[in-house]
Amino acid sequence: MKAIVCVKQVPDTSGVVAVKEDGTMDRAAMATITNHDDLAAVEAALRIKDATGCKVVVVSMGPPPAEGMLRELLAMGADEAVLVSAREFGGSDTYATSQILAAAIKKIGVDDDDIVFCGRQAIDGDTAQVGPQIAEKLGMPQVSYVAEINVEGKAVTVKRLLEDGYMTIKVQTPCLLTCVKELNDARYMSVGGIMECYQKPLEVYNYETLKDDPLIDVTTIGLKGSPTNVYKSFSPPVKGAGMMMEGADKATVEKLVSILNDKHII
Amino acid sequence: MAFNSSDTAAFKGVWVFCEQREGVIMSTSYQLLSEGRKLANDLGVELCGVVLGKDIKEDYLKALGGYGADKVYYCNHELLDVYTTDAYTKVICDLVEDKKPEIFLIGATNIGRDLGPRCAARLHTGLTADCTHLDVDVAKYKEFLKTTSTIDVDNTVFEENTNLKMTRPAFGGHLMATIICPRFRPQMSTVRPGVMQTQPYDEAGAAKTVIENVDVKLDKSDIHVEVLEVKKAAKKLVDLIGADVVVSVGRGISKDVEGGIKLAEELASVLGGVVGSSRACVDAGWIGADHQVGQTGKTVHPRIYVALGISGAIQHLAGMQDSECIIAVNKNESAPIFDVASYGIVGDLYKVTPMLIEAIRAAKAAK
Ligand SMILES: Cc1cc2nc3c(=O)[nH]c(=O)nc-3n(C[C@H](O)[C@H](O)[C@H](O)COP(=O)(O)OP(=O)(O)OC[C@H]3O[C@@H](n4cnc5c(N)ncnc54)[C@H](O)[C@@H]3O)c2cc1C
Ligand SMILES: Nc1ncnc2c1ncn2[C@@H]1O[C@H](COP(=O)(O)O)[C@@H](O)[C@H]1O
């Protein structure tokens, strides 16, 4: 049994965001982090490994620096890492990304009792689309928004979040689960893990490695093969600032309330 | 003939997936129909609602016409009662392949966000997540840009076509991007609950709705998951989206969480509203996730939005900056929330809020 986990390195959009003059994001100027939901997915896989001794393979598509993140995941306890990286893959939208990741997962090999994990969504794109699209390309059942996992042999029972409750769903392997951050608290890298992580296998899949897969076609990958394109991008609207009240005492508050009253707001 | 998503000329009409849970249509569907109606009018085509379920009341189906649908495709089947990815994807893709709509809108609920990408991948077309604005008409899109961007619209060349222009926040809300899907159909987008406004219900429209029963081809063997249980939260969820007034709390209540929430509740009750919050409070476990306003929470457009101890991070602003009147109380005069506030008070929320409650009570009593 294997757990294959798709992990994305994302710019830390909660920190300082650098925007280039042309209105696109200056990724090079920003700190990167491992996407939160994906860390939960890695932790979920590692817990299955703790219980069953299964193998955990982490996969990331991105530019070469993503290797650093993959080493960290190996230090957390993953067994193997795959970096999917090629110029041909750049500029992919979620559809094209899922084609490429699905081809990479096929290359790693999916057995009958394997589980593919994704995060629910990546904080940069925020689409939550790549997981379900990979599942479709691999022809396996999916469960998204997973907040609890129970594996018994080939039967996987999960709690799937709804806005106002949850569903309990049973699915057979091979299947794909997308995990929410609340699923668990990810472990830290161990000292031993850090020592070992450079001995563990990290393979790079480039265009040559994957090109024979029918999913990999210039018309379905990269910027040119992506069904969606950016038409325009611009800075979000800022509403004009309103009125700052002077002071914060009773008189100030009463003045505000009388303005609200006069304008029939209250 | 095999389905070919790149034969764009063969596709016509605007569709809205009208999600039901326990036989009741979700209000997001009405918001999307209202928006879809505008697109259908601009294109001069039909607007169709798509309902999957089991024994849905005819009144509910007719009501979709009251929000703009000309026609409702009703897929009635025992296996469609409770959502499963497999069953819903199959039935919807079969229908799309048969009828070929050019635009397909889906609510970005926890279910829509599961269904949308699976369908788009199967149909070989693009999907744009969490759109906040949609246009087909270039002139209308330009008007939109004029009020919401710094683009020099009059000196920019725009290609004249009726492709769907789907605008959404990108990179955690720091940028807006307009996405197109020019080569494939249907053009699909998801839209978060609360983002689009529901238009008034029209009785005449409801009476005219055509309901077409779809011949559903579905078998147990098509479904590879088993839903063991659907459980609703015991607690009643707060209706942020429908609220007229929202009083939200942020990390500024950390000194006395209970006291802070109590003040917000009291102010909300005086103003006739409900309590919202920033994500910081939800993450800290101080308040339920259903209260969260913002990019990953709910989008609200209340008449009055009060922000108590909220810094105004861009992801929070994304969910509330279109409120009619925004009142912010924050200790820090340079908090970004003041950039969008109609009225700002720089002060301690524990001191200011009780005074606000008292003054509003007095003002109301005087009327
Ligand atoms: C991908 C992504 C999605 C996100 N989605 C959302 C979302 O949907 N909604 C959301 O809200 N956030 C979201 N966030 C988080 C967001 O970036 C901020 O971290 C969050 O909104 C901050 O919450 P806050 O304003 O309550 O806390 P803080 O930023 O810590 O602000 C607290 C404020 O309280 C003030 N304060 C402190 N004490 C007092 C007092 N006694 N009286 C008055 N003022 C006081 C402080 O001056 C400060 O301005 C998201 C982040 C990411 C990366
Ligand atoms: N470039 C990538 N490399 C590896 N995994 C990815 C990549 N992009 C997306 N994913 C996976 O798909 C999930 C959803 O991403 P998104 O659809 O972009 O919100 C993420 O949480 C990851 O698990």
Short mmCIF file of C-alpha atoms and ligand atoms in Angstrom, two decimals, chain A residues 13-14 123 126, chain B residues 250-252 278-280 292-297 309-313 315-316 329-332 335 347-350, ligand 1:
data_model
loop_
_atom_site.label_atom_id
_atom_site.label_comp_id
_atom_site.label_asym_id
_atom_site.label_seq_id
_atom_site.Cartn_x
_atom_site.Cartn_y
_atom_site.Cartn_z
CA THR A 13 -0.14 35.64 0.76
CA SER A 14 -0.74 36.47 4.41
CA ILE A 123 -4.00 29.53 -0.91
CA ASP A 126 -7.79 29.15 -4.00
CA GLY B 250 -11.85 40.29 15.34
CA ARG B 251 -8.75 39.37 17.28
CA GLY B 252 -9.22 42.68 19.09
CA SER B 278 -12.89 37.58 11.15
CA ARG B 279 -11.11 34.34 10.45
CA ALA B 280 -8.69 34.98 13.31
CA GLN B 292 -16.74 34.02 9.28
CA VAL B 293 -16.88 36.87 6.81
CA GLY B 294 -14.34 37.11 4.01
CA GLN B 295 -12.76 35.45 1.07
CA THR B 296 -12.86 31.99 2.61
CA GLY B 297 -15.98 32.78 4.63
CA GLY B 309 -11.23 44.96 16.62
CA ILE B 310 -10.71 43.81 13.02
CA SER B 311 -7.57 44.95 11.23
CA GLY B 312 -9.09 44.74 7.76
CA ALA B 313 -6.86 42.23 6.00
CA GLN B 315 -9.18 38.66 2.67
CA HIS B 316 -11.61 40.06 5.21
CA VAL B 329 -13.74 50.56 15.90
CA ASN B 330 -10.04 49.83 16.23
CA LYS B 331 -7.29 50.86 18.63
CA ASN B 332 -4.81 51.32 15.84
CA ALA B 335 -5.54 49.72 10.61
CA GLY B 347 -10.47 53.54 20.38
CA ASP B 348 -10.83 50.55 22.65
CA LEU B 349 -13.78 48.43 21.63
CA TYR B 350 -14.51 47.51 25.26
C1 LIG C 1 -5.99 32.43 1.72
C2 LIG C 1 -6.44 33.22 2.91
C3 LIG C 1 -7.80 33.37 3.11
C4 LIG C 1 -8.27 34.12 4.19
N1 LIG C 1 -9.62 34.28 4.33
C5 LIG C 1 -10.08 35.09 5.33
C6 LIG C 1 -11.48 35.34 5.49
O1 LIG C 1 -12.33 34.81 4.77
N2 LIG C 1 -11.89 36.16 6.46
C7 LIG C 1 -11.01 36.77 7.32
O2 LIG C 1 -11.45 37.54 8.18
N3 LIG C 1 -9.70 36.53 7.22
C8 LIG C 1 -9.21 35.69 6.25
N4 LIG C 1 -7.87 35.44 6.19
C9 LIG C 1 -7.01 35.91 7.28
C10 LIG C 1 -6.63 37.36 7.14
O3 LIG C 1 -5.46 37.45 6.35
C11 LIG C 1 -6.30 37.96 8.54
O4 LIG C 1 -5.31 37.17 9.15
C12 LIG C 1 -7.51 38.04 9.47
O5 LIG C 1 -8.63 38.61 8.81
C13 LIG C 1 -7.15 38.89 10.68
O6 LIG C 1 -8.20 38.91 11.59
P1 LIG C 1 -8.35 40.12 12.61
O7 LIG C 1 -8.51 41.38 11.87
O8 LIG C 1 -9.44 39.73 13.53
O9 LIG C 1 -6.99 40.04 13.44
P2 LIG C 1 -5.74 41.01 13.46
O10 LIG C 1 -5.22 41.24 12.12
O11 LIG C 1 -4.84 40.48 14.49
O12 LIG C 1 -6.36 42.38 13.93
C14 LIG C 1 -6.83 42.65 15.23
C15 LIG C 1 -7.13 44.13 15.30
O13 LIG C 1 -7.74 44.44 16.54
C16 LIG C 1 -7.26 45.68 16.99
N5 LIG C 1 -7.47 45.69 18.45
C17 LIG C 1 -6.81 44.99 19.41
N6 LIG C 1 -7.32 45.22 20.61
C18 LIG C 1 -8.33 46.09 20.44
C19 LIG C 1 -9.24 46.73 21.33
N7 LIG C 1 -9.25 46.47 22.64
N8 LIG C 1 -10.12 47.61 20.82
C20 LIG C 1 -10.14 47.88 19.49
N9 LIG C 1 -9.31 47.29 18.60
C21 LIG C 1 -8.42 46.42 19.08
C22 LIG C 1 -5.84 45.72 16.54
O14 LIG C 1 -5.40 47.06 16.41
C23 LIG C 1 -5.90 45.02 15.19
O15 LIG C 1 -6.09 45.92 14.12
C24 LIG C 1 -7.37 34.69 5.11
C25 LIG C 1 -6.01 34.51 4.92
C26 LIG C 1 -5.54 33.78 3.84
C27 LIG C 1 -4.07 33.61 3.67
#
